[in-house]
C-alpha cells in the first residue's frame, strides 16, 4: 500500500489528494467510514474536469477504494487501509505529505483521543493480545481458504503423520484407545498394546474379512475380531468394517489427508451432544416473536432433530446397535418461572419429532427474585451466567449419565457458558455466533461507555473474545461472516483489533487465518417448509384459514389494516420488530413508491400490534414508527400488519399461500448474519429479495435464484422489485423460473443432512487435534481465564449490584 500512496504523491494526483483532504476537513466528523469516504470522493470527482479518469482509473481512486477509515486530527490524516480481506494497515499523512506507518497501538491510541479517552500520563491501558498463542499453531496462508479449516488441518495432520511418523502414529494409536461408552470399550481393546501390534492386527483382520460376503452382518464375525483386539465400532457389515480398517491401514503405512478425514469422521466417538442457548424464550410453541426470540430457536430445534437422526444412523452403520447405544441431545437454556403461558417454566421438555432430544431448563439463581423470576433481556443476563454454568453442570451429568461428547454454544451468552462447561468437564466444544452485536451497532466499542447502561457491551465483547479464542472450532454460516467481502469487514474480522477506551486495547483479538474457522451453513426443516406446488402434502383447511388471516380476517387483536384489493400481488415479509430487521424500512420503501402500491399489497408478520404489549424498548420504538409510516404515506387499504406468533406448521403454509398468489418475499434487514427466513421462502418457491449486507450474499445468486437489495437505498430497492414485476407481467413464466431455481438452490446446498454430517465430522477431527496439541492449548485457556476473573467477573458483579437495587 505504501507504493500506491507514493504513486499518488509522485503524480499530478497529489493536487487532487490535497483538495480531497481539504474537503474532508470541512466535514464536522473526525471519523469517516468507507461509505462516507466513497461518497465524498464521488462528490469531489464530479466537480473535476477529468471526472471519468479520476473517479474510475486513477491511483487516487484505487487508494480511496481500499481505505476503510479516515481519522482526522489537527496535524494529519490517518488512513486505515484494507488491501485485502482479513488484512489492515494504517498510515499517517502529514500536512507536508510525509507518509508514516502507524502501528496498531498508535492507531488504538488515536481512536481513544478521538473520544477524549486517551490518558498516557496515567500509565496506559490493559492490552489484550492473543497472537502469541497462535504463533506455534498451523495457520492458513491464502485468504480464500479461510473458513475451510478442517481441510487445511487434515493436510497438516497427515503431513505430520508422514514426516514424524512414529510420534503421530503413537498419538493415533492412543487416541483410538480412548473411546468407550458406559463401560463398553470401543474400537481397540487392551489386547493390542503397541502401534506396531495394531498394524499387524489390522492386516490380519483384513485377511479375515476377505472371506466374508460384503453384506455379512457384524455379529457373524464379531467374536473373531474381538480375539484380534478389535471391539465394536468399525462397522455393521463385513464391507463397512473392511473399509474402516483399510483406511486405518493406509494411515499407518502412507498417510493421506482425505483418508484421514474419512477415517476420523467414521470413528464412533459422539453419542451425547449439548447445545447451549440461555437467552430469550426457548420453547417449541408460542415463543417466536417474543423479545430475543427468533431464528436462533428455529435453528437449534431443527439442528437437534438432524443431529439425533444422524447420530442414530452413525450408530447403526458402525455396528454399535449391538450394544444398545442410543444417542441423546440436550438443549440447555434458562428456566423462566413467570413463563407467561409458555413452557419455559418446565425443567425438562421432550423435543417434538425426536426419540431422545430434550430441552433442559436451569433457573438463574435468585439474587433478586423480582428480576430472576421473569424474562431478562439478553443485554442484562451477564451476571448470572457463571453460576448458571455451575448449576447446569450438575444437572447435565445426571441427565447424560456422564459427560457430553460435544458442546455447541450459541450466541455470545451460550458461547461463554459452553466455554465454562467445556473447561470444567474437559470436552470438545464449538461456538456459533448467529450474530455478533459489535458489527450491528456502529462505533459500539469506541463509545461503549455511552451505551453501557443500555447494552453492557463491555461484558458482551469481552465474552466474545474469550469464547472465540477458547473454542476448539468455530462454525460460521458464511465466509463473509468471518472476513466480510472486499467492500466490508466481517463480523469476526471486526475483533482483530479494537479499543474499549479506559477499559482495554485489543491488539490482536482473533487469528482469522486459524484453521478453527469452518463454514457450515444451516439447513431448513423440509417437513415444514416445502414447495407450494406439492399440493398433495398441504391441508386445505390450513390453507383457507391462513388465507383469511393474511388477507381478509377482521380481528383487531391479530391484524391491522383492511386491504382494498386483496387480489393484488403480495409483497411479504416476516421478522421481529427490531431496528436491524428493518421492517419499518420496507414499509417506508413501499410508502414512497406509488407504483409499488399500484401493483402490490404489503403483508407484514411481526410480533405485536400495540406498544403497550411490549417490554422491549427497541420493539416499542419500531411499533410506533410503523404506525407513523402508515399514516405519513396513507397506506391504509394497502398494507396489512399481523401481530401473531405462528406455530411452525402455519409459518410453512404461510409462505405457500403467498406462493399461490405469485407473491414475493422481501428480507430488508440492515444486516443479516445468515437468514433462515430466506431459506424458508426460497424452498417454498417464493422469489426472494434479500439484503446484500451479510449472509444472503452467499445464499442467493443475484438475478439467478433471487435478488440482492440495498435496504439503505429505498429508491433502488423499489426499482429492483418493480423491474421483477414488470418482467413477470411481460412473461408470466418468469416468476416460475425464479421460483424453481430458488427451490433447487436450497435442496442442493442447505439441508440439515448436509449440515449435521459436516458438524459431526468437524467435532471428531478437532477432538483428535485437541488430543494431540493439548499442552499448547493450556496456556491459551489460562490466559482466557485470567481475563474472565480480572475483567468479566468484576463488571458482571457491578451489574448484579445494580440489579439488586431494582
PDB file of N, CA and C in Angstrom, residues 670-713:
ATOM      1  N   UNK A 670     -31.001  -4.531   7.816  1.00  0.00           N
ATOM      2  CA  UNK A 670     -29.815  -3.684   7.652  1.00  0.00           C
ATOM      3  C   UNK A 670     -28.555  -4.539   7.679  1.00  0.00           C
ATOM      4  N   UNK A 671     -28.633  -5.643   8.391  1.00  0.00           N
ATOM      5  CA  UNK A 671     -27.563  -6.646   8.385  1.00  0.00           C
ATOM      6  C   UNK A 671     -28.173  -7.983   8.777  1.00  0.00           C
ATOM      7  N   UNK A 672     -27.755  -9.036   8.107  1.00  0.00           N
ATOM      8  CA  UNK A 672     -28.260 -10.383   8.425  1.00  0.00           C
ATOM      9  C   UNK A 672     -27.094 -11.352   8.411  1.00  0.00           C
ATOM     10  N   UNK A 673     -26.811 -11.953   9.578  1.00  0.00           N
ATOM     11  CA  UNK A 673     -25.678 -12.877   9.658  1.00  0.00           C
ATOM     12  C   UNK A 673     -25.849 -14.043   8.696  1.00  0.00           C
ATOM     13  N   UNK A 674     -27.046 -14.598   8.630  1.00  0.00           N
ATOM     14  CA  UNK A 674     -27.320 -15.666   7.662  1.00  0.00           C
ATOM     15  C   UNK A 674     -28.671 -15.428   7.014  1.00  0.00           C
ATOM     16  N   UNK A 675     -29.761 -15.813   7.692  1.00  0.00           N
ATOM     17  CA  UNK A 675     -31.087 -15.567   7.143  1.00  0.00           C
ATOM     18  C   UNK A 675     -31.888 -16.828   6.897  1.00  0.00           C
ATOM     19  N   UNK A 676     -32.366 -17.457   7.984  1.00  0.00           N
ATOM     20  CA  UNK A 676     -33.166 -18.677   7.832  1.00  0.00           C
ATOM     21  C   UNK A 676     -34.467 -18.422   7.080  1.00  0.00           C
ATOM     22  N   UNK A 677     -35.064 -17.240   7.277  1.00  0.00           N
ATOM     23  CA  UNK A 677     -36.316 -16.966   6.562  1.00  0.00           C
ATOM     24  C   UNK A 677     -36.087 -16.945   5.056  1.00  0.00           C
ATOM     25  N   UNK A 678     -34.883 -16.632   4.644  1.00  0.00           N
ATOM     26  CA  UNK A 678     -34.562 -16.647   3.213  1.00  0.00           C
ATOM     27  C   UNK A 678     -34.617 -18.080   2.686  1.00  0.00           C
ATOM     28  N   UNK A 679     -34.035 -19.014   3.428  1.00  0.00           N
ATOM     29  CA  UNK A 679     -34.118 -20.420   3.025  1.00  0.00           C
ATOM     30  C   UNK A 679     -35.562 -20.896   3.019  1.00  0.00           C
ATOM     31  N   UNK A 680     -36.321 -20.502   4.038  1.00  0.00           N
ATOM     32  CA  UNK A 680     -37.710 -20.926   4.140  1.00  0.00           C
ATOM     33  C   UNK A 680     -38.530 -20.431   2.949  1.00  0.00           C
ATOM     34  N   UNK A 681     -38.337 -19.177   2.582  1.00  0.00           N
ATOM     35  CA  UNK A 681     -39.109 -18.633   1.464  1.00  0.00           C
ATOM     36  C   UNK A 681     -38.669 -19.242   0.141  1.00  0.00           C
ATOM     37  N   UNK A 682     -37.350 -19.442  -0.017  1.00  0.00           N
ATOM     38  CA  UNK A 682     -36.850 -19.990  -1.280  1.00  0.00           C
ATOM     39  C   UNK A 682     -37.302 -21.426  -1.498  1.00  0.00           C
ATOM     40  N   UNK A 683     -37.234 -22.257  -0.443  1.00  0.00           N
ATOM     41  CA  UNK A 683     -37.637 -23.654  -0.619  1.00  0.00           C
ATOM     42  C   UNK A 683     -39.150 -23.744  -0.836  1.00  0.00           C
ATOM     43  N   UNK A 684     -39.888 -22.735  -0.350  1.00  0.00           N
ATOM     44  CA  UNK A 684     -41.338 -22.698  -0.580  1.00  0.00           C
ATOM     45  C   UNK A 684     -41.673 -22.290  -2.002  1.00  0.00           C
ATOM     46  N   UNK A 685     -40.681 -21.725  -2.692  1.00  0.00           N
ATOM     47  CA  UNK A 685     -40.880 -21.340  -4.089  1.00  0.00           C
ATOM     48  C   UNK A 685     -41.121 -19.859  -4.294  1.00  0.00           C
ATOM     49  N   UNK A 686     -40.874 -19.026  -3.276  1.00  0.00           N
ATOM     50  CA  UNK A 686     -41.094 -17.587  -3.434  1.00  0.00           C
ATOM     51  C   UNK A 686     -39.853 -16.916  -4.008  1.00  0.00           C
ATOM     52  N   UNK A 687     -39.990 -16.134  -5.069  1.00  0.00           N
ATOM     53  CA  UNK A 687     -38.879 -15.263  -5.469  1.00  0.00           C
ATOM     54  C   UNK A 687     -38.519 -14.369  -4.278  1.00  0.00           C
ATOM     55  N   UNK A 688     -37.241 -14.360  -3.935  1.00  0.00           N
ATOM     56  CA  UNK A 688     -36.814 -13.743  -2.682  1.00  0.00           C
ATOM     57  C   UNK A 688     -35.858 -12.595  -2.933  1.00  0.00           C
ATOM     58  N   UNK A 689     -36.133 -11.476  -2.271  1.00  0.00           N
ATOM     59  CA  UNK A 689     -35.316 -10.269  -2.349  1.00  0.00           C
ATOM     60  C   UNK A 689     -34.707 -10.062  -0.966  1.00  0.00           C
ATOM     61  N   UNK A 690     -33.377 -10.090  -0.875  1.00  0.00           N
ATOM     62  CA  UNK A 690     -32.756 -10.073   0.453  1.00  0.00           C
ATOM     63  C   UNK A 690     -31.604  -9.086   0.502  1.00  0.00           C
ATOM     64  N   UNK A 691     -31.352  -8.611   1.715  1.00  0.00           N
ATOM     65  CA  UNK A 691     -30.292  -7.633   1.937  1.00  0.00           C
ATOM     66  C   UNK A 691     -28.953  -8.113   1.398  1.00  0.00           C
ATOM     67  N   UNK A 692     -28.212  -7.163   0.851  1.00  0.00           N
ATOM     68  CA  UNK A 692     -26.873  -7.505   0.377  1.00  0.00           C
ATOM     69  C   UNK A 692     -25.834  -7.361   1.480  1.00  0.00           C
ATOM     70  N   UNK A 693     -26.281  -7.049   2.691  1.00  0.00           N
ATOM     71  CA  UNK A 693     -25.367  -6.884   3.814  1.00  0.00           C
ATOM     72  C   UNK A 693     -25.424  -8.110   4.715  1.00  0.00           C
ATOM     73  N   UNK A 694     -24.533  -9.061   4.440  1.00  0.00           N
ATOM     74  CA  UNK A 694     -24.458 -10.251   5.280  1.00  0.00           C
ATOM     75  C   UNK A 694     -24.594 -11.541   4.502  1.00  0.00           C
ATOM     76  N   UNK A 695     -25.098 -12.564   5.204  1.00  0.00           N
ATOM     77  CA  UNK A 695     -25.159 -13.923   4.687  1.00  0.00           C
ATOM     78  C   UNK A 695     -25.907 -14.136   3.392  1.00  0.00           C
ATOM     79  N   UNK A 696     -26.987 -13.368   3.123  1.00  0.00           N
ATOM     80  CA  UNK A 696     -27.723 -13.600   1.872  1.00  0.00           C
ATOM     81  C   UNK A 696     -26.860 -13.526   0.620  1.00  0.00           C
ATOM     82  N   UNK A 697     -25.729 -12.816   0.690  1.00  0.00           N
ATOM     83  CA  UNK A 697     -24.831 -12.753  -0.467  1.00  0.00           C
ATOM     84  C   UNK A 697     -24.356 -14.136  -0.888  1.00  0.00           C
ATOM     85  N   UNK A 698     -24.296 -15.068   0.058  1.00  0.00           N
ATOM     86  CA  UNK A 698     -23.809 -16.409  -0.261  1.00  0.00           C
ATOM     87  C   UNK A 698     -24.933 -17.416  -0.462  1.00  0.00           C
ATOM     88  N   UNK A 699     -26.129 -17.067  -0.027  1.00  0.00           N
ATOM     89  CA  UNK A 699     -27.271 -17.954  -0.260  1.00  0.00           C
ATOM     90  C   UNK A 699     -27.817 -17.739  -1.670  1.00  0.00           C
ATOM     91  N   UNK A 700     -28.064 -16.474  -1.990  1.00  0.00           N
ATOM     92  CA  UNK A 700     -28.695 -16.108  -3.258  1.00  0.00           C
ATOM     93  C   UNK A 700     -27.632 -15.836  -4.325  1.00  0.00           C
ATOM     94  N   UNK A 701     -27.914 -16.269  -5.541  1.00  0.00           N
ATOM     95  CA  UNK A 701     -27.128 -15.852  -6.701  1.00  0.00           C
ATOM     96  C   UNK A 701     -27.978 -14.809  -7.429  1.00  0.00           C
ATOM     97  N   UNK A 702     -27.507 -13.581  -7.420  1.00  0.00           N
ATOM     98  CA  UNK A 702     -28.326 -12.444  -7.833  1.00  0.00           C
ATOM     99  C   UNK A 702     -28.861 -12.607  -9.257  1.00  0.00           C
ATOM    100  N   UNK A 703     -30.184 -12.431  -9.383  1.00  0.00           N
ATOM    101  CA  UNK A 703     -30.915 -12.487 -10.647  1.00  0.00           C
ATOM    102  C   UNK A 703     -30.930 -13.877 -11.270  1.00  0.00           C
ATOM    103  N   UNK A 704     -30.440 -14.875 -10.509  1.00  0.00           N
ATOM    104  CA  UNK A 704     -30.496 -16.270 -10.963  1.00  0.00           C
ATOM    105  C   UNK A 704     -31.566 -17.014 -10.166  1.00  0.00           C
ATOM    106  N   UNK A 705     -31.430 -16.970  -8.829  1.00  0.00           N
ATOM    107  CA  UNK A 705     -32.418 -17.629  -7.976  1.00  0.00           C
ATOM    108  C   UNK A 705     -32.905 -16.703  -6.866  1.00  0.00           C
ATOM    109  N   UNK A 706     -32.749 -15.426  -7.063  1.00  0.00           N
ATOM    110  CA  UNK A 706     -33.180 -14.425  -6.097  1.00  0.00           C
ATOM    111  C   UNK A 706     -32.552 -13.088  -6.439  1.00  0.00           C
ATOM    112  N   UNK A 707     -32.699 -12.122  -5.550  1.00  0.00           N
ATOM    113  CA  UNK A 707     -32.245 -10.770  -5.867  1.00  0.00           C
ATOM    114  C   UNK A 707     -31.646 -10.110  -4.626  1.00  0.00           C
ATOM    115  N   UNK A 708     -30.566  -9.354  -4.850  1.00  0.00           N
ATOM    116  CA  UNK A 708     -29.992  -8.549  -3.776  1.00  0.00           C
ATOM    117  C   UNK A 708     -30.679  -7.191  -3.738  1.00  0.00           C
ATOM    118  N   UNK A 709     -30.879  -6.667  -2.532  1.00  0.00           N
ATOM    119  CA  UNK A 709     -31.363  -5.304  -2.380  1.00  0.00           C
ATOM    120  C   UNK A 709     -30.477  -4.576  -1.372  1.00  0.00           C
ATOM    121  N   UNK A 710     -30.448  -3.271  -1.508  1.00  0.00           N
ATOM    122  CA  UNK A 710     -29.740  -2.427  -0.548  1.00  0.00           C
ATOM    123  C   UNK A 710     -30.793  -1.754   0.329  1.00  0.00           C
ATOM    124  N   UNK A 711     -30.958  -2.214   1.574  1.00  0.00           N
ATOM    125  CA  UNK A 711     -32.036  -1.673   2.406  1.00  0.00           C
ATOM    126  C   UNK A 711     -31.834  -0.216   2.812  1.00  0.00           C
ATOM    127  N   UNK A 712     -30.617   0.305   2.596  1.00  0.00           N
ATOM    128  CA  UNK A 712     -30.377   1.712   2.921  1.00  0.00           C
ATOM    129  C   UNK A 712     -30.706   2.633   1.742  1.00  0.00           C
ATOM    130  N   UNK A 713     -31.025   2.049   0.590  1.00  0.00           N
ATOM    131  CA  UNK A 713     -31.401   2.841  -0.602  1.00  0.00           C
ATOM    132  C   UNK A 713     -32.802   2.394  -1.012  1.00  0.00           C
TER     133      UNK A 713
END
